[in-house]
Amino acid sequence: ETKVVCICGGGNGAHVLAGLAAAQAQAEVRVLTLLKNEASKWSASLRDSELVVIRRDDSSEIMAKPAFVTDKASRAVTGADVIIFCVPAFAHRMYLEAIVPHLERHVAIVGLPGRPGFEFQCLEVMRDAPCSVLSYESLPWSCRILEYGRKVEILGTKDTLTGTAVSKKAQLRFDPVAFLQSVLGELPALVTAGKFLDVSLMSKSFIHPALMYAKWKDWDGQPLSEMPLFYQGVSESDVAFLSAVSDEIVTTAREVGKLRPDLGSGDVDHIFPWIVRSYKYSVQDLTSLYTALKTNSAYDGLLHPMTKTVDGKWIPDFTHRYLSEDVPCGLVVVKGLAELAGVASPAIDRLLAWCQVKLGKEFLVGSELKGDDVKVTRAPQAFGYKALDEVSASL
Ligand code: NAI
């Protein structure tokens, strides 16, 4: 029987996924994009050519055609078994709200990536619709579109990709993880973590805000003549701060695991062992977190997000997604979980206090997550949870 798959998004990741999924026999692949003009542009490309996915490592090409690309949620979603979100986190709500009225079957909603708080948001917007929510830590590849709707390149593929699943009364026609694995091929190997808060707490979305804070907290406002290196330009004290934030997340995970072993395993890695594991082939000096960041060739050329001034100099860009996405759909969620687990988080608080000024928002008041803008984040508090027990009860 045909498996009906809807891919939400029209960017780099959506292109790769649409190509790989459409190459599967027995899958009907539809693409939903709500961004102006993308659907008509991609549809026009499809009329006269297939979508080509090129793998840089072996120059192989996969050619396939999704059934259609549309901006009409009703067309994309009716009868779908699996709906895969391949968009930045800030766009998740928009897609969720568009699809909910049209769901017919019990459905698996997959965040690829999901990012912290994805489950809270899905469960709220889906209300009583039977669904499984799967959330993966990242995109399976680094990739970029070469020609819109026609050609996309996979630059690198991850070895493994960890995800979690929560189910709300869903009886699916097939196993969505096995299906996704068959679409991806051998790599990345999908790993299912047992407890859903693990993936939120494992998320590395604190790294960008922490390194931006460390670099710019004492900035004198003078434009720079060059763009500084993001990772390889860190100082020992920047790294000490990053590590302190990571420590608080590890402690939060441990407490969540103690209080509610159904929600968290208690076992989330500190950033240093994570870097060692993830980048063991590209780091030259694994002595410390500091040396690992400085000598990781995978970070070659990665710069701070900056804006050019009229006289050709550079100032930091505090509107960049490193803050605008990673704070509300990352750091604030982690802070919310720390609060529910009763963990004090002075480093996270210092970081959030700075970030919220840069973003023109108020999340924290003192050390509590009770500012007006908590509601625009994906912290559990934004969905009315006041205790971990309430999170358990909602599943
Ligand atoms: P992208 O920037 O190519 O995707 C953007 C797409 O999201 C747009 O094409 C559109 O379809 C949708 N979208 C964005 N804003 C929208 C709006 N206002 N209204 C409606 N639709 C909107 O993103 P990409 O590269 O596909 O990445 C997806 C996610 O994966 C992101 O969270 C990214 O950080 C993450 N990621 C990407 C990697 C890559 O190599 N491309 C690598 C690792 C993670």
XYZ file of C-alpha atoms and ligand atoms in Angstrom:
439
model
C 0.000 0.000 0.000
C 1.235 3.494 -0.822
C 2.743 5.458 2.026
C 1.682 9.075 1.868
C 4.349 11.506 2.995
C 4.091 15.251 3.299
C 7.276 17.290 3.607
C 6.833 20.751 5.087
C 9.329 23.295 3.822
C 10.921 24.402 0.607
C 14.524 24.964 1.630
C 17.767 22.988 1.474
C 16.745 20.104 3.728
C 13.284 19.802 2.170
C 14.869 19.483 -1.271
C 17.129 16.605 -0.236
C 14.379 14.823 1.640
C 11.873 15.250 -1.206
C 14.360 13.764 -3.656
C 15.327 10.802 -1.487
C 11.751 10.029 -0.437
C 10.369 10.317 -3.968
C 12.972 7.793 -5.102
C 11.294 5.202 -2.862
C 8.863 2.841 -4.474
C 5.490 2.854 -2.742
C 5.755 6.381 -1.426
C 3.691 9.313 -2.573
C 5.668 12.402 -1.678
C 4.034 15.798 -1.426
C 5.718 19.051 -0.530
C 3.980 21.843 1.361
C 5.634 25.223 1.473
C 3.940 28.275 2.905
C 6.620 30.730 1.925
C 5.482 33.118 -0.770
C 6.227 31.959 -4.328
C 8.189 28.836 -3.391
C 5.416 26.434 -4.385
C 4.898 28.008 -7.803
C 8.642 28.224 -8.431
C 9.289 24.597 -7.460
C 6.204 23.360 -9.354
C 7.417 25.139 -12.482
C 10.821 23.410 -12.184
C 9.140 20.038 -11.796
C 7.178 20.422 -15.003
C 10.243 20.020 -17.160
C 12.794 18.234 -15.001
C 13.341 15.833 -12.162
C 14.860 16.832 -8.859
C 18.523 15.811 -8.698
C 20.197 15.098 -5.354
C 23.985 15.045 -5.657
C 26.209 13.494 -2.994
C 29.496 15.338 -2.846
C 31.472 12.445 -1.317
C 30.958 10.001 -4.198
C 29.419 12.299 -6.841
C 26.437 9.962 -7.083
C 23.123 11.391 -8.235
C 19.592 10.447 -7.310
C 16.833 11.633 -9.590
C 13.183 11.641 -8.617
C 10.020 13.682 -8.716
C 7.756 14.444 -5.761
C 4.074 14.024 -6.659
C 3.474 17.760 -6.321
C 4.510 20.915 -4.508
C 1.769 23.118 -3.123
C 1.012 25.966 -0.753
C -2.409 24.470 0.042
C -2.274 22.517 3.282
C -5.522 20.675 2.498
C -4.037 19.226 -0.683
C -0.750 18.259 0.918
C -2.063 16.760 4.113
C -5.288 14.953 3.317
C -4.618 11.239 3.697
C -1.006 11.687 4.815
C 0.573 9.090 7.127
C 3.794 10.946 7.891
C 4.370 14.689 7.953
C 7.985 15.752 8.132
C 8.945 19.261 9.171
C 12.104 20.473 7.516
C 11.948 24.164 8.388
C 13.579 26.422 10.976
C 11.903 26.176 14.385
C 10.267 29.599 14.222
C 8.121 28.336 11.320
C 6.888 25.167 13.074
C 3.766 26.709 14.560
C 2.653 28.167 11.247
C 2.899 24.772 9.524
C 1.287 22.924 12.423
C -1.700 25.248 12.460
C -2.067 24.946 8.701
C -2.095 21.142 8.681
C -4.218 20.319 11.730
C -7.657 20.959 10.196
C -6.930 18.570 7.313
C -5.599 15.476 9.030
C -7.557 12.334 8.192
C -5.410 9.467 9.386
C -3.500 8.842 12.575
C -0.319 10.593 11.730
C 3.370 10.768 12.633
C 4.708 14.295 12.850
C 8.459 14.374 12.502
C 10.685 17.317 13.384
C 13.776 17.008 11.244
C 15.136 18.800 13.150
C 12.615 19.207 15.973
C 14.581 21.355 18.438
C 13.701 21.913 22.096
C 10.042 22.369 22.866
C 8.862 20.830 19.578
C 6.798 18.208 21.388
C 5.138 20.761 23.685
C 4.130 22.818 20.674
C 2.890 19.860 18.612
C 0.846 18.440 21.459
C -0.760 21.808 22.075
C -1.638 22.552 18.461
C -2.736 18.964 17.685
C -5.122 18.965 20.659
C -7.056 15.684 20.442
C -5.833 14.525 17.033
C -4.188 11.091 17.437
C -0.526 11.472 16.559
C 2.996 10.373 17.246
C 5.528 13.163 17.545
C 9.096 12.334 16.583
C 11.846 14.845 17.112
C 15.381 14.572 15.756
C 18.314 16.570 17.029
C 19.433 17.889 13.657
C 19.149 17.607 9.906
C 20.721 14.357 8.592
C 22.988 16.279 6.209
C 24.651 19.563 5.574
C 23.237 20.531 2.232
C 22.472 23.425 -0.059
C 20.295 24.092 -3.044
C 22.217 24.579 -6.279
C 19.213 25.307 -8.484
C 15.804 25.854 -6.940
C 13.467 22.903 -7.436
C 16.021 21.141 -9.633
C 19.299 20.440 -7.956
C 20.534 20.109 -4.396
C 23.875 18.981 -3.026
C 24.569 16.911 0.070
C 27.880 18.222 1.399
C 28.160 15.866 4.332
C 26.087 13.187 6.060
C 25.994 12.572 9.817
C 26.901 9.138 11.149
C 24.054 8.965 13.618
C 21.027 11.052 14.398
C 19.249 10.801 17.724
C 15.539 11.310 18.113
C 12.658 10.636 20.453
C 9.046 9.719 20.000
C 5.975 10.449 22.068
C 2.659 9.047 21.092
C -0.793 10.370 21.714
C -3.206 7.546 20.991
C -1.790 7.052 17.517
C -2.128 3.792 15.631
C 0.000 4.187 12.571
C -0.186 2.114 9.405
C 3.586 1.570 9.451
C 6.624 2.346 11.565
C 7.696 5.907 10.702
C 11.269 5.406 11.959
C 11.836 2.364 9.752
C 10.344 4.267 6.849
C 12.555 7.296 7.457
C 15.611 5.059 7.722
C 14.797 3.481 4.372
C 14.568 6.966 2.855
C 17.903 8.049 4.358
C 19.730 4.867 3.405
C 22.487 3.535 5.604
C 23.503 6.900 7.096
C 22.753 8.566 9.314
C 21.750 5.640 11.504
C 18.664 6.755 13.409
C 18.970 6.233 17.141
C 15.883 6.370 19.296
C 16.559 7.843 22.736
C 14.255 6.504 25.379
C 12.976 9.644 26.994
C 11.651 12.663 25.210
C 13.208 15.399 27.328
C 16.658 13.939 26.662
C 16.721 15.293 23.131
C 15.648 18.757 24.282
C 18.373 18.763 26.931
C 20.959 17.288 24.552
C 20.293 20.087 22.109
C 23.304 22.215 21.348
C 21.241 25.362 20.895
C 22.988 26.983 23.867
C 26.335 27.117 22.077
C 25.592 30.002 19.710
C 24.054 32.306 22.359
C 26.787 31.476 24.893
C 29.610 32.241 22.477
C 27.902 35.423 21.243
C 27.501 36.573 24.858
C 31.087 35.724 25.732
C 32.414 37.612 22.718
C 30.210 40.710 22.822
C 29.159 41.277 26.418
C 31.903 43.862 26.964
C 32.011 45.172 23.393
C 32.613 48.931 23.247
C 30.367 49.444 20.218
C 33.274 50.197 17.864
C 33.039 48.514 14.431
C 35.729 45.908 13.670
C 37.839 45.784 10.553
C 37.450 41.992 10.265
C 34.804 39.403 11.099
C 36.030 37.343 14.091
C 36.135 33.547 14.003
C 33.167 32.042 15.827
C 34.637 28.881 17.365
C 38.323 29.044 16.644
C 38.492 32.614 17.980
C 37.344 31.759 21.520
C 39.290 32.732 24.654
C 39.823 30.519 27.709
C 37.249 32.537 29.654
C 34.660 32.264 26.824
C 35.050 28.516 27.008
C 34.788 28.485 30.807
C 31.440 30.222 30.465
C 30.235 27.820 27.759
C 31.230 24.940 29.998
C 29.381 26.423 33.000
C 26.163 26.645 30.962
C 26.656 23.055 29.848
C 27.203 21.964 33.492
C 23.840 23.441 34.464
C 22.141 21.541 31.645
C 23.798 18.291 32.743
C 22.565 18.926 36.301
C 19.068 19.687 35.024
C 19.020 16.447 33.048
C 20.144 14.510 36.128
C 17.387 16.032 38.265
C 14.720 15.462 35.606
C 15.816 11.817 35.463
C 15.575 11.518 39.255
C 12.199 13.218 39.550
C 10.519 11.778 36.453
C 12.394 8.811 34.996
C 9.597 8.518 32.439
C 10.600 11.888 30.953
C 14.389 11.862 31.104
C 17.123 9.242 31.425
C 19.202 11.521 33.656
C 22.143 11.016 31.381
C 23.016 13.877 29.056
C 26.575 14.584 27.972
C 28.515 17.697 28.807
C 29.627 19.558 25.673
C 33.280 18.446 25.961
C 32.713 14.670 25.605
C 30.109 15.471 22.961
C 32.673 17.418 20.896
C 35.208 14.626 21.370
C 32.704 12.063 20.143
C 31.252 14.092 17.295
C 34.465 15.528 15.913
C 37.113 12.984 16.804
C 38.437 12.992 13.246
C 38.586 16.743 12.758
C 39.944 17.933 16.133
C 43.729 18.068 16.338
C 44.115 18.661 20.073
C 41.628 16.939 22.356
C 43.291 18.077 25.594
C 40.472 20.359 26.689
C 37.263 21.926 25.439
C 39.297 25.054 24.671
C 41.878 23.266 22.528
C 39.179 21.165 20.875
C 37.249 24.250 19.727
C 40.416 26.013 18.584
C 41.699 23.066 16.555
C 38.530 21.610 15.037
C 38.914 21.824 11.270
C 35.150 21.318 10.855
C 34.896 24.886 12.202
C 37.353 26.326 9.673
C 36.145 29.664 8.394
C 33.018 29.865 10.587
C 32.640 33.506 11.580
C 30.529 35.541 13.961
C 27.357 36.794 12.303
C 28.121 40.407 11.426
C 26.626 43.298 9.479
C 28.689 45.576 7.260
C 28.704 49.274 8.097
C 28.632 52.013 5.452
C 32.391 52.440 5.735
C 33.048 48.747 5.151
C 33.621 47.688 8.758
C 31.755 45.080 10.788
C 29.353 45.102 13.719
C 27.760 42.038 15.362
C 24.331 41.009 14.082
C 22.180 40.374 17.134
C 19.123 39.671 14.968
C 20.772 36.540 13.550
C 19.097 33.146 14.088
C 21.940 32.277 16.478
C 19.954 34.407 18.923
C 16.501 34.868 17.384
C 15.943 31.115 16.998
C 18.321 29.501 19.480
C 17.074 31.539 22.429
C 13.253 31.116 22.249
C 13.414 27.589 20.799
C 16.459 26.471 22.755
C 17.907 28.232 25.759
C 14.566 29.389 27.190
C 13.221 25.826 26.970
C 16.238 24.539 28.858
C 15.813 27.248 31.497
C 12.137 26.274 31.767
C 13.098 22.647 32.375
C 15.714 23.687 34.972
C 13.009 25.636 36.758
C 10.599 22.683 36.743
C 13.386 20.444 38.030
C 14.284 22.921 40.795
C 17.819 23.476 39.508
C 19.470 26.869 40.072
C 21.060 28.114 36.856
C 23.117 31.258 37.453
C 25.134 30.979 34.222
C 22.046 30.412 32.073
C 20.345 33.310 33.845
C 23.257 35.642 33.142
C 23.209 34.558 29.506
C 19.459 34.931 29.123
C 19.469 38.347 30.779
C 21.899 39.555 28.101
C 20.149 37.802 25.191
C 16.741 39.175 26.037
C 18.044 42.741 25.906
C 19.599 42.087 22.491
C 16.332 40.555 21.260
C 14.161 43.275 22.805
C 12.202 40.671 24.758
C 11.560 39.829 28.379
C 11.752 36.187 29.364
C 13.449 36.330 32.753
C 12.471 38.481 35.677
C 15.314 38.121 38.163
C 16.026 34.419 37.927
C 12.481 33.349 37.131
C 10.960 32.633 33.781
C 7.960 34.865 34.146
C 8.489 37.700 31.675
C 5.772 38.661 29.201
C 7.538 37.095 26.243
C 7.763 33.580 27.678
C 4.559 32.974 25.738
C 6.354 33.339 22.391
C 8.903 30.662 23.370
C 8.623 26.891 23.544
C 9.412 26.643 27.261
C 7.028 24.281 29.080
C 5.771 27.332 30.998
C 4.507 28.829 27.716
C 2.099 25.907 27.456
C 0.931 26.172 31.055
C 3.068 23.418 32.638
C 3.977 24.249 36.218
C 5.512 20.908 37.182
C 7.157 17.904 35.553
C 4.264 15.777 36.800
C 1.921 17.812 34.618
C 4.123 17.121 31.599
C 3.905 13.378 32.299
C 0.175 13.556 32.792
C -0.310 15.225 29.406
C 1.233 12.335 27.473
P 16.322 26.743 4.875
O 16.712 28.083 5.406
O 16.804 26.330 3.542
O 14.746 26.557 4.903
C 13.944 27.600 4.939
C 12.589 27.104 4.471
O 11.685 27.141 5.557
C 12.065 28.018 3.426
O 12.505 27.638 2.157
C 10.583 27.876 3.626
O 10.082 26.778 2.928
C 10.457 27.631 5.114
N 10.189 28.919 5.751
C 11.102 29.743 6.305
N 10.495 30.859 6.740
C 9.209 30.736 6.461
C 8.097 31.579 6.638
N 8.201 32.763 7.229
N 6.917 31.133 6.187
C 6.790 29.938 5.622
N 7.805 29.094 5.401
C 8.999 29.500 5.813
O 16.668 25.709 5.999
P 17.401 24.322 5.815
O 18.786 24.589 5.400
O 16.543 23.421 5.018
O 17.437 23.836 7.320
C 16.277 23.413 8.016
C 16.649 23.315 9.477
O 17.756 22.434 9.610
C 17.081 24.643 10.106
O 16.619 24.680 11.428
C 18.581 24.586 10.069
O 19.155 25.344 11.115
C 18.828 23.097 10.268
N 20.084 22.625 9.704
C 20.435 22.896 8.403
C 21.607 22.415 7.873
C 21.985 22.627 6.430
O 23.069 22.234 6.023
N 21.146 23.198 5.597
C 22.539 21.622 8.694
C 22.070 21.363 10.040
C 20.884 21.860 10.507
